Amino acid sequence: MPLELELCPGRWVGGQHPCFIIAEIGQNHQGDLEVAKRLIRTAKMAVEFLHELNVPFFKVGSGDTNNFPYLEKTAKKGRPMVISSGMQSMATMKQVYQIVKPLNPNFCFLQCTSAYPLQAEDVNLRVISEYQKLFPDIPIGYSGHETGIAISVAAVALGAKVLERHITLDKTWKGSDHSASLEPGELAELVRSVRLVERALGSPTKQMLPCEMACNEKLGKSVVAKVRIPEGTVLTLDMLTVKVSEPKGCPPEDIFNLVGKKILVTVEEDDTIIEESVENHGKKIKS
């Protein structure tokens, strides 16, 4: 189970908690304070909160991830850290882990490729799985610079616990970051899609679910007699087949277990083989 950390007051990341979605404005404010405020409102953050600079966690951008003195200084502050890994090698990320972990256990790595906009073949979502194997005690996330939301949603399906995307008010504005950013409507759709995928991930336990019972009643098959089988016959595989039948009887997965057992009553062709009619297979039928 990956480490869980409280990234913001009351907002836990990792484990079975929902993916934490960060809407980054980056440089997309165009140097205009009003545009910055509008972007912040779009991301549902409070301007007053940011002005106080009492940030709940530190984000280490990809350009500073291999700046080890900076990493040490940031880690010693004791606040949670989100560390992007664009332009870095796996060897460097192992060093980052070794530097930060003893100083501050509350951090996570984001798989990231520093290109704007990012092409699908350069995303390398499989790095998320590698990070999960190499660093099993920290949450792993994804920082995306691609267009659209599909790849980011896929990252969550692979287990990303933090998801960062840049946002803009207009993709046509000057600057390469705008074209790789999400407009407000796309951001809203991303959040909806991520939450839907999280619901769909569900449980690793494979079993028949209550919602499947109606379909099973209609389409579920049973073992039936392929030919007329007289009482006392020892069953062979060529006497049996699998069909939808009424009443339901032995499930198809039991067919090999029935071979070699004695039938206790005569079963007509196409009739269901029920457990009680087979010797040593469930209750014996009363004579």
mmCIF file of C-alpha atoms in Angstrom:
data_model
loop_
_atom_site.group_PDB
_atom_site.id
_atom_site.type_symbol
_atom_site.label_atom_id
_atom_site.label_comp_id
_atom_site.label_asym_id
_atom_site.label_seq_id
_atom_site.Cartn_x
_atom_site.Cartn_y
_atom_site.Cartn_z
ATOM 1 C CA MET A 1 0.000 0.000 0.000
ATOM 2 C CA PRO A 2 1.593 3.329 -1.045
ATOM 3 C CA LEU A 3 2.209 5.875 1.661
ATOM 4 C CA GLU A 4 -0.645 8.230 2.378
ATOM 5 C CA LEU A 5 0.186 11.863 3.029
ATOM 6 C CA GLU A 6 -1.871 14.931 3.873
ATOM 7 C CA LEU A 7 -1.013 17.217 0.978
ATOM 8 C CA CYS A 8 -3.429 19.944 2.046
ATOM 9 C CA PRO A 9 -5.333 20.302 5.336
ATOM 10 C CA GLY A 10 -7.900 17.512 5.332
ATOM 11 C CA ARG A 11 -6.909 16.298 1.841
ATOM 12 C CA TRP A 12 -5.061 12.999 1.799
ATOM 13 C CA VAL A 13 -3.190 11.587 -1.192
ATOM 14 C CA GLY A 14 -2.267 7.973 -1.900
ATOM 15 C CA GLY A 15 -3.776 4.659 -0.890
ATOM 16 C CA GLN A 16 -7.464 4.497 -1.756
ATOM 17 C CA HIS A 17 -8.010 8.264 -1.630
ATOM 18 C CA PRO A 18 -9.270 10.043 -4.791
ATOM 19 C CA CYS A 19 -6.692 11.451 -7.182
ATOM 20 C CA PHE A 20 -5.666 14.979 -6.174
ATOM 21 C CA ILE A 21 -6.033 17.237 -9.231
ATOM 22 C CA ILE A 22 -3.829 20.331 -9.525
ATOM 23 C CA ALA A 23 -4.782 23.041 -12.024
ATOM 24 C CA GLU A 24 -1.551 24.959 -12.647
ATOM 25 C CA ILE A 25 -1.682 28.457 -14.121
ATOM 26 C CA GLY A 26 2.088 28.540 -14.773
ATOM 27 C CA GLN A 27 2.876 31.538 -16.954
ATOM 28 C CA ASN A 28 -0.516 31.592 -18.628
ATOM 29 C CA HIS A 29 -1.541 34.767 -16.801
ATOM 30 C CA GLN A 30 0.329 36.713 -19.529
ATOM 31 C CA GLY A 31 1.745 38.991 -16.815
ATOM 32 C CA ASP A 32 -1.762 40.304 -16.148
ATOM 33 C CA LEU A 33 -2.912 40.176 -12.513
ATOM 34 C CA GLU A 34 -6.586 40.125 -13.475
ATOM 35 C CA VAL A 35 -6.010 37.203 -15.819
ATOM 36 C CA ALA A 36 -4.143 35.414 -13.023
ATOM 37 C CA LYS A 37 -7.073 35.975 -10.667
ATOM 38 C CA ARG A 38 -9.539 34.675 -13.250
ATOM 39 C CA LEU A 39 -7.386 31.571 -13.737
ATOM 40 C CA ILE A 40 -7.252 31.039 -10.000
ATOM 41 C CA ARG A 41 -11.016 31.344 -9.739
ATOM 42 C CA THR A 42 -11.336 28.833 -12.581
ATOM 43 C CA ALA A 43 -9.200 26.410 -10.589
ATOM 44 C CA LYS A 44 -11.354 27.153 -7.516
ATOM 45 C CA MET A 45 -8.487 28.467 -5.427
ATOM 46 C CA ALA A 46 -8.654 31.510 -3.174
ATOM 47 C CA VAL A 47 -6.549 34.520 -4.129
ATOM 48 C CA GLU A 48 -6.282 35.537 -0.477
ATOM 49 C CA PHE A 49 -4.881 32.128 0.386
ATOM 50 C CA LEU A 50 -2.109 32.446 -2.187
ATOM 51 C CA HIS A 51 -1.278 35.994 -1.120
ATOM 52 C CA GLU A 52 -0.674 34.769 2.405
ATOM 53 C CA LEU A 53 1.928 32.376 0.962
ATOM 54 C CA ASN A 54 1.124 29.893 3.680
ATOM 55 C CA VAL A 55 1.096 27.195 1.016
ATOM 56 C CA PRO A 56 0.177 23.691 2.218
ATOM 57 C CA PHE A 57 2.838 21.991 0.098
ATOM 58 C CA PHE A 58 5.834 22.794 -2.085
ATOM 59 C CA LYS A 59 5.897 21.984 -5.792
ATOM 60 C CA VAL A 60 9.361 21.273 -7.170
ATOM 61 C CA GLY A 61 9.318 21.934 -10.896
ATOM 62 C CA SER A 62 11.188 19.634 -13.247
ATOM 63 C CA GLY A 63 13.924 22.226 -13.780
ATOM 64 C CA ASP A 64 14.848 22.126 -10.094
ATOM 65 C CA THR A 65 14.519 18.405 -9.455
ATOM 66 C CA ASN A 66 18.249 17.782 -9.920
ATOM 67 C CA ASN A 67 19.175 20.880 -7.898
ATOM 68 C CA PHE A 68 20.112 18.881 -4.828
ATOM 69 C CA PRO A 69 20.969 21.777 -2.466
ATOM 70 C CA TYR A 70 17.566 23.308 -3.269
ATOM 71 C CA LEU A 71 15.880 19.955 -2.678
ATOM 72 C CA GLU A 72 17.557 19.594 0.725
ATOM 73 C CA LYS A 73 16.553 23.090 1.763
ATOM 74 C CA THR A 74 12.951 22.539 0.647
ATOM 75 C CA ALA A 75 12.703 19.127 2.303
ATOM 76 C CA LYS A 76 13.927 20.545 5.617
ATOM 77 C CA LYS A 77 10.962 22.945 5.693
ATOM 78 C CA GLY A 78 8.857 19.928 6.649
ATOM 79 C CA ARG A 79 5.939 20.600 4.337
ATOM 80 C CA PRO A 80 4.703 17.989 1.855
ATOM 81 C CA MET A 81 6.447 18.079 -1.512
ATOM 82 C CA VAL A 82 5.279 17.339 -5.058
ATOM 83 C CA ILE A 83 8.310 16.665 -7.250
ATOM 84 C CA SER A 84 8.085 16.607 -11.057
ATOM 85 C CA SER A 85 10.528 14.494 -13.035
ATOM 86 C CA GLY A 86 10.687 16.071 -16.493
ATOM 87 C CA MET A 87 14.142 16.033 -18.132
ATOM 88 C CA GLN A 88 15.443 13.613 -15.475
ATOM 89 C CA SER A 89 16.745 10.045 -15.631
ATOM 90 C CA MET A 90 15.709 7.179 -13.388
ATOM 91 C CA ALA A 91 19.165 7.289 -11.798
ATOM 92 C CA THR A 92 18.603 10.930 -10.873
ATOM 93 C CA MET A 93 15.152 10.186 -9.455
ATOM 94 C CA LYS A 94 16.669 7.484 -7.249
ATOM 95 C CA GLN A 95 19.110 10.097 -5.942
ATOM 96 C CA VAL A 96 16.248 12.513 -5.336
ATOM 97 C CA TYR A 97 14.435 9.852 -3.324
ATOM 98 C CA GLN A 98 17.546 9.123 -1.254
ATOM 99 C CA ILE A 99 18.065 12.817 -0.510
ATOM 100 C CA VAL A 100 14.483 13.743 0.353
ATOM 101 C CA LYS A 101 13.247 10.623 2.165
ATOM 102 C CA PRO A 102 15.394 10.931 5.326
ATOM 103 C CA LEU A 103 14.574 14.636 5.645
ATOM 104 C CA ASN A 104 10.891 14.608 4.803
ATOM 105 C CA PRO A 105 8.866 11.421 4.202
ATOM 106 C CA ASN A 106 5.839 13.351 2.908
ATOM 107 C CA PHE A 107 6.489 13.700 -0.804
ATOM 108 C CA CYS A 108 5.432 12.262 -4.136
ATOM 109 C CA PHE A 109 6.895 11.966 -7.629
ATOM 110 C CA LEU A 110 5.110 13.003 -10.813
ATOM 111 C CA GLN A 111 5.952 11.354 -14.130
ATOM 112 C CA CYS A 112 6.470 14.257 -16.526
ATOM 113 C CA THR A 113 7.914 14.957 -19.964
ATOM 114 C CA SER A 114 8.915 18.596 -20.456
ATOM 115 C CA ALA A 115 7.607 19.389 -23.941
ATOM 116 C CA TYR A 116 4.809 21.781 -24.942
ATOM 117 C CA PRO A 117 2.569 20.440 -26.338
ATOM 118 C CA LEU A 118 3.603 16.878 -25.564
ATOM 119 C CA GLN A 119 3.166 14.193 -28.222
ATOM 120 C CA ALA A 120 1.557 10.920 -27.172
ATOM 121 C CA GLU A 121 4.593 8.795 -28.044
ATOM 122 C CA ASP A 122 6.713 10.828 -25.603
ATOM 123 C CA VAL A 123 4.360 10.585 -22.614
ATOM 124 C CA ASN A 124 5.655 7.214 -21.358
ATOM 125 C CA LEU A 125 2.884 6.458 -18.886
ATOM 126 C CA ARG A 126 4.624 3.161 -18.102
ATOM 127 C CA VAL A 127 7.100 5.143 -16.020
ATOM 128 C CA ILE A 128 4.260 5.490 -13.481
ATOM 129 C CA SER A 129 4.329 1.727 -12.975
ATOM 130 C CA GLU A 130 8.123 1.735 -12.701
ATOM 131 C CA TYR A 131 7.989 4.463 -10.068
ATOM 132 C CA GLN A 132 5.379 2.449 -8.167
ATOM 133 C CA LYS A 133 7.724 -0.556 -8.109
ATOM 134 C CA LEU A 134 10.871 1.390 -7.221
ATOM 135 C CA PHE A 135 9.275 3.748 -4.689
ATOM 136 C CA PRO A 136 6.383 1.785 -3.143
ATOM 137 C CA ASP A 137 6.206 3.934 -0.009
ATOM 138 C CA ILE A 138 5.348 7.245 -1.728
ATOM 139 C CA PRO A 139 2.377 8.253 -3.909
ATOM 140 C CA ILE A 140 3.067 8.525 -7.636
ATOM 141 C CA GLY A 141 1.334 11.002 -9.936
ATOM 142 C CA TYR A 142 1.426 12.533 -13.387
ATOM 143 C CA SER A 143 2.052 16.033 -14.721
ATOM 144 C CA GLY A 144 0.726 16.297 -18.265
ATOM 145 C CA HIS A 145 1.526 18.749 -21.039
ATOM 146 C CA GLU A 146 -0.384 16.967 -23.803
ATOM 147 C CA THR A 147 -3.493 18.257 -25.524
ATOM 148 C CA GLY A 148 -6.868 16.931 -24.436
ATOM 149 C CA ILE A 149 -7.711 14.856 -21.373
ATOM 150 C CA ALA A 150 -7.576 11.211 -22.507
ATOM 151 C CA ILE A 151 -3.936 10.588 -21.563
ATOM 152 C CA SER A 152 -4.364 12.195 -18.147
ATOM 153 C CA VAL A 153 -7.391 10.001 -17.458
ATOM 154 C CA ALA A 154 -5.320 6.974 -18.498
ATOM 155 C CA ALA A 155 -2.648 8.007 -15.991
ATOM 156 C CA VAL A 156 -5.240 7.843 -13.214
ATOM 157 C CA ALA A 157 -6.319 4.401 -14.433
ATOM 158 C CA LEU A 158 -2.669 3.338 -14.046
ATOM 159 C CA GLY A 159 -2.672 4.514 -10.451
ATOM 160 C CA ALA A 160 -1.658 8.189 -10.513
ATOM 161 C CA LYS A 161 -2.649 9.707 -7.159
ATOM 162 C CA VAL A 162 -1.813 13.301 -8.075
ATOM 163 C CA LEU A 163 -2.695 14.773 -11.460
ATOM 164 C CA GLU A 164 -1.387 18.145 -12.591
ATOM 165 C CA ARG A 165 -2.487 19.985 -15.727
ATOM 166 C CA HIS A 166 -1.903 23.561 -16.840
ATOM 167 C CA ILE A 167 -4.959 25.708 -17.441
ATOM 168 C CA THR A 168 -5.608 28.710 -19.660
ATOM 169 C CA LEU A 169 -8.513 30.946 -20.527
ATOM 170 C CA ASP A 170 -7.683 30.833 -24.241
ATOM 171 C CA LYS A 171 -5.512 28.310 -26.094
ATOM 172 C CA THR A 172 -4.891 30.806 -28.903
ATOM 173 C CA TRP A 173 -2.981 33.245 -26.706
ATOM 174 C CA LYS A 174 0.723 33.727 -27.442
ATOM 175 C CA GLY A 175 3.051 31.248 -25.803
ATOM 176 C CA SER A 176 3.667 27.506 -26.214
ATOM 177 C CA ASP A 177 2.144 26.641 -22.837
ATOM 178 C CA HIS A 178 -1.351 27.775 -23.845
ATOM 179 C CA SER A 179 -1.741 25.145 -26.563
ATOM 180 C CA ALA A 180 -0.819 22.408 -24.060
ATOM 181 C CA SER A 181 -3.213 23.732 -21.415
ATOM 182 C CA LEU A 182 -6.867 23.048 -20.655
ATOM 183 C CA GLU A 183 -9.593 25.633 -20.970
ATOM 184 C CA PRO A 184 -12.194 25.785 -18.150
ATOM 185 C CA GLY A 185 -14.639 23.436 -19.868
ATOM 186 C CA GLU A 186 -11.917 20.844 -20.474
ATOM 187 C CA LEU A 187 -10.779 21.082 -16.859
ATOM 188 C CA ALA A 188 -14.325 20.380 -15.676
ATOM 189 C CA GLU A 189 -14.580 17.413 -18.057
ATOM 190 C CA LEU A 190 -11.218 16.099 -16.816
ATOM 191 C CA VAL A 191 -12.430 16.122 -13.220
ATOM 192 C CA ARG A 192 -15.681 14.352 -14.187
ATOM 193 C CA SER A 193 -13.789 11.747 -16.217
ATOM 194 C CA VAL A 194 -11.237 11.079 -13.476
ATOM 195 C CA ARG A 195 -13.958 10.544 -10.889
ATOM 196 C CA LEU A 196 -15.813 8.225 -13.282
ATOM 197 C CA VAL A 197 -12.666 6.149 -13.889
ATOM 198 C CA GLU A 198 -12.012 5.953 -10.147
ATOM 199 C CA ARG A 199 -15.493 4.501 -9.674
ATOM 200 C CA ALA A 200 -14.886 2.070 -12.528
ATOM 201 C CA LEU A 201 -11.587 0.811 -11.054
ATOM 202 C CA GLY A 202 -13.611 -0.764 -8.272
ATOM 203 C CA SER A 203 -12.383 -3.894 -6.517
ATOM 204 C CA PRO A 204 -9.692 -6.444 -7.491
ATOM 205 C CA THR A 205 -11.967 -9.246 -6.244
ATOM 206 C CA LYS A 206 -13.477 -11.191 -9.149
ATOM 207 C CA GLN A 207 -16.907 -12.558 -8.304
ATOM 208 C CA MET A 208 -20.460 -12.559 -9.632
ATOM 209 C CA LEU A 209 -21.990 -9.245 -8.625
ATOM 210 C CA PRO A 210 -25.606 -8.539 -7.647
ATOM 211 C CA CYS A 211 -25.998 -6.459 -10.809
ATOM 212 C CA GLU A 212 -25.177 -9.581 -12.870
ATOM 213 C CA MET A 213 -27.824 -11.821 -11.347
ATOM 214 C CA ALA A 214 -30.579 -10.873 -13.780
ATOM 215 C CA CYS A 215 -28.313 -11.602 -16.765
ATOM 216 C CA ASN A 216 -27.199 -14.865 -15.207
ATOM 217 C CA GLU A 217 -30.820 -15.923 -14.775
ATOM 218 C CA LYS A 218 -31.388 -15.388 -18.501
ATOM 219 C CA LEU A 219 -28.060 -16.466 -20.000
ATOM 220 C CA GLY A 220 -26.355 -18.587 -17.341
ATOM 221 C CA LYS A 221 -25.816 -22.130 -18.555
ATOM 222 C CA SER A 222 -25.901 -25.528 -16.854
ATOM 223 C CA VAL A 223 -24.668 -29.027 -17.613
ATOM 224 C CA VAL A 224 -27.365 -31.007 -19.452
ATOM 225 C CA ALA A 225 -27.686 -34.512 -20.823
ATOM 226 C CA LYS A 226 -26.475 -34.754 -24.409
ATOM 227 C CA VAL A 227 -28.258 -38.120 -24.704
ATOM 228 C CA ARG A 228 -30.701 -40.081 -22.560
ATOM 229 C CA ILE A 229 -28.778 -41.317 -19.501
ATOM 230 C CA PRO A 230 -30.331 -44.332 -17.694
ATOM 231 C CA GLU A 231 -30.236 -44.596 -13.916
ATOM 232 C CA GLY A 232 -26.995 -46.148 -12.646
ATOM 233 C CA THR A 233 -24.901 -45.021 -15.630
ATOM 234 C CA VAL A 234 -21.342 -43.850 -14.936
ATOM 235 C CA LEU A 235 -21.049 -40.479 -16.615
ATOM 236 C CA THR A 236 -18.619 -39.855 -19.464
ATOM 237 C CA LEU A 237 -17.861 -36.537 -21.086
ATOM 238 C CA ASP A 238 -19.566 -37.459 -24.356
ATOM 239 C CA MET A 239 -22.880 -37.828 -22.472
ATOM 240 C CA LEU A 240 -22.793 -34.195 -21.307
ATOM 241 C CA THR A 241 -23.026 -30.745 -22.839
ATOM 242 C CA VAL A 242 -23.605 -27.147 -21.716
ATOM 243 C CA LYS A 243 -26.760 -25.176 -22.501
ATOM 244 C CA VAL A 244 -29.161 -22.587 -21.126
ATOM 245 C CA SER A 245 -31.694 -24.719 -19.302
ATOM 246 C CA GLU A 246 -34.486 -24.753 -16.758
ATOM 247 C CA PRO A 247 -34.239 -25.531 -13.979
ATOM 248 C CA LYS A 248 -30.620 -24.561 -13.475
ATOM 249 C CA GLY A 249 -28.350 -27.383 -12.441
ATOM 250 C CA CYS A 250 -24.660 -28.116 -12.172
ATOM 251 C CA PRO A 251 -22.642 -25.127 -13.408
ATOM 252 C CA PRO A 252 -20.545 -25.558 -16.574
ATOM 253 C CA GLU A 253 -17.299 -25.389 -14.619
ATOM 254 C CA ASP A 254 -18.278 -28.626 -12.841
ATOM 255 C CA ILE A 255 -18.549 -30.686 -16.038
ATOM 256 C CA PHE A 256 -15.158 -32.414 -15.702
ATOM 257 C CA ASN A 257 -15.880 -33.239 -12.045
ATOM 258 C CA LEU A 258 -19.035 -35.089 -13.079
ATOM 259 C CA VAL A 259 -17.125 -37.540 -15.282
ATOM 260 C CA GLY A 260 -16.763 -40.934 -13.590
ATOM 261 C CA LYS A 261 -19.697 -40.418 -11.200
ATOM 262 C CA LYS A 262 -22.869 -42.459 -11.208
ATOM 263 C CA ILE A 263 -26.214 -40.935 -12.176
ATOM 264 C CA LEU A 264 -28.878 -41.810 -9.592
ATOM 265 C CA VAL A 265 -31.981 -41.236 -11.741
ATOM 266 C CA THR A 266 -32.727 -41.487 -15.428
ATOM 267 C CA VAL A 267 -32.118 -38.168 -17.186
ATOM 268 C CA GLU A 268 -33.721 -37.519 -20.554
ATOM 269 C CA GLU A 269 -31.887 -35.850 -23.425
ATOM 270 C CA ASP A 270 -31.559 -32.057 -22.897
ATOM 271 C CA ASP A 271 -32.652 -32.305 -19.249
ATOM 272 C CA THR A 272 -30.576 -30.553 -16.630
ATOM 273 C CA ILE A 273 -28.074 -32.482 -14.557
ATOM 274 C CA ILE A 274 -28.780 -31.387 -10.995
ATOM 275 C CA GLU A 275 -26.416 -32.014 -8.091
ATOM 276 C CA GLU A 276 -28.866 -34.248 -6.229
ATOM 277 C CA SER A 277 -29.037 -36.660 -9.195
ATOM 278 C CA VAL A 278 -25.305 -37.419 -9.155
ATOM 279 C CA GLU A 279 -23.676 -39.750 -6.651
ATOM 280 C CA ASN A 280 -21.190 -38.026 -4.321
ATOM 281 C CA HIS A 281 -21.954 -34.638 -5.852
ATOM 282 C CA GLY A 282 -24.003 -32.636 -3.378
ATOM 283 C CA LYS A 283 -27.021 -34.259 -1.690
ATOM 284 C CA LYS A 284 -28.045 -37.692 -2.850
ATOM 285 C CA ILE A 285 -31.548 -38.070 -4.183
ATOM 286 C CA LYS A 286 -33.905 -40.075 -1.965
ATOM 287 C CA SER A 287 -34.960 -43.450 -3.354
#
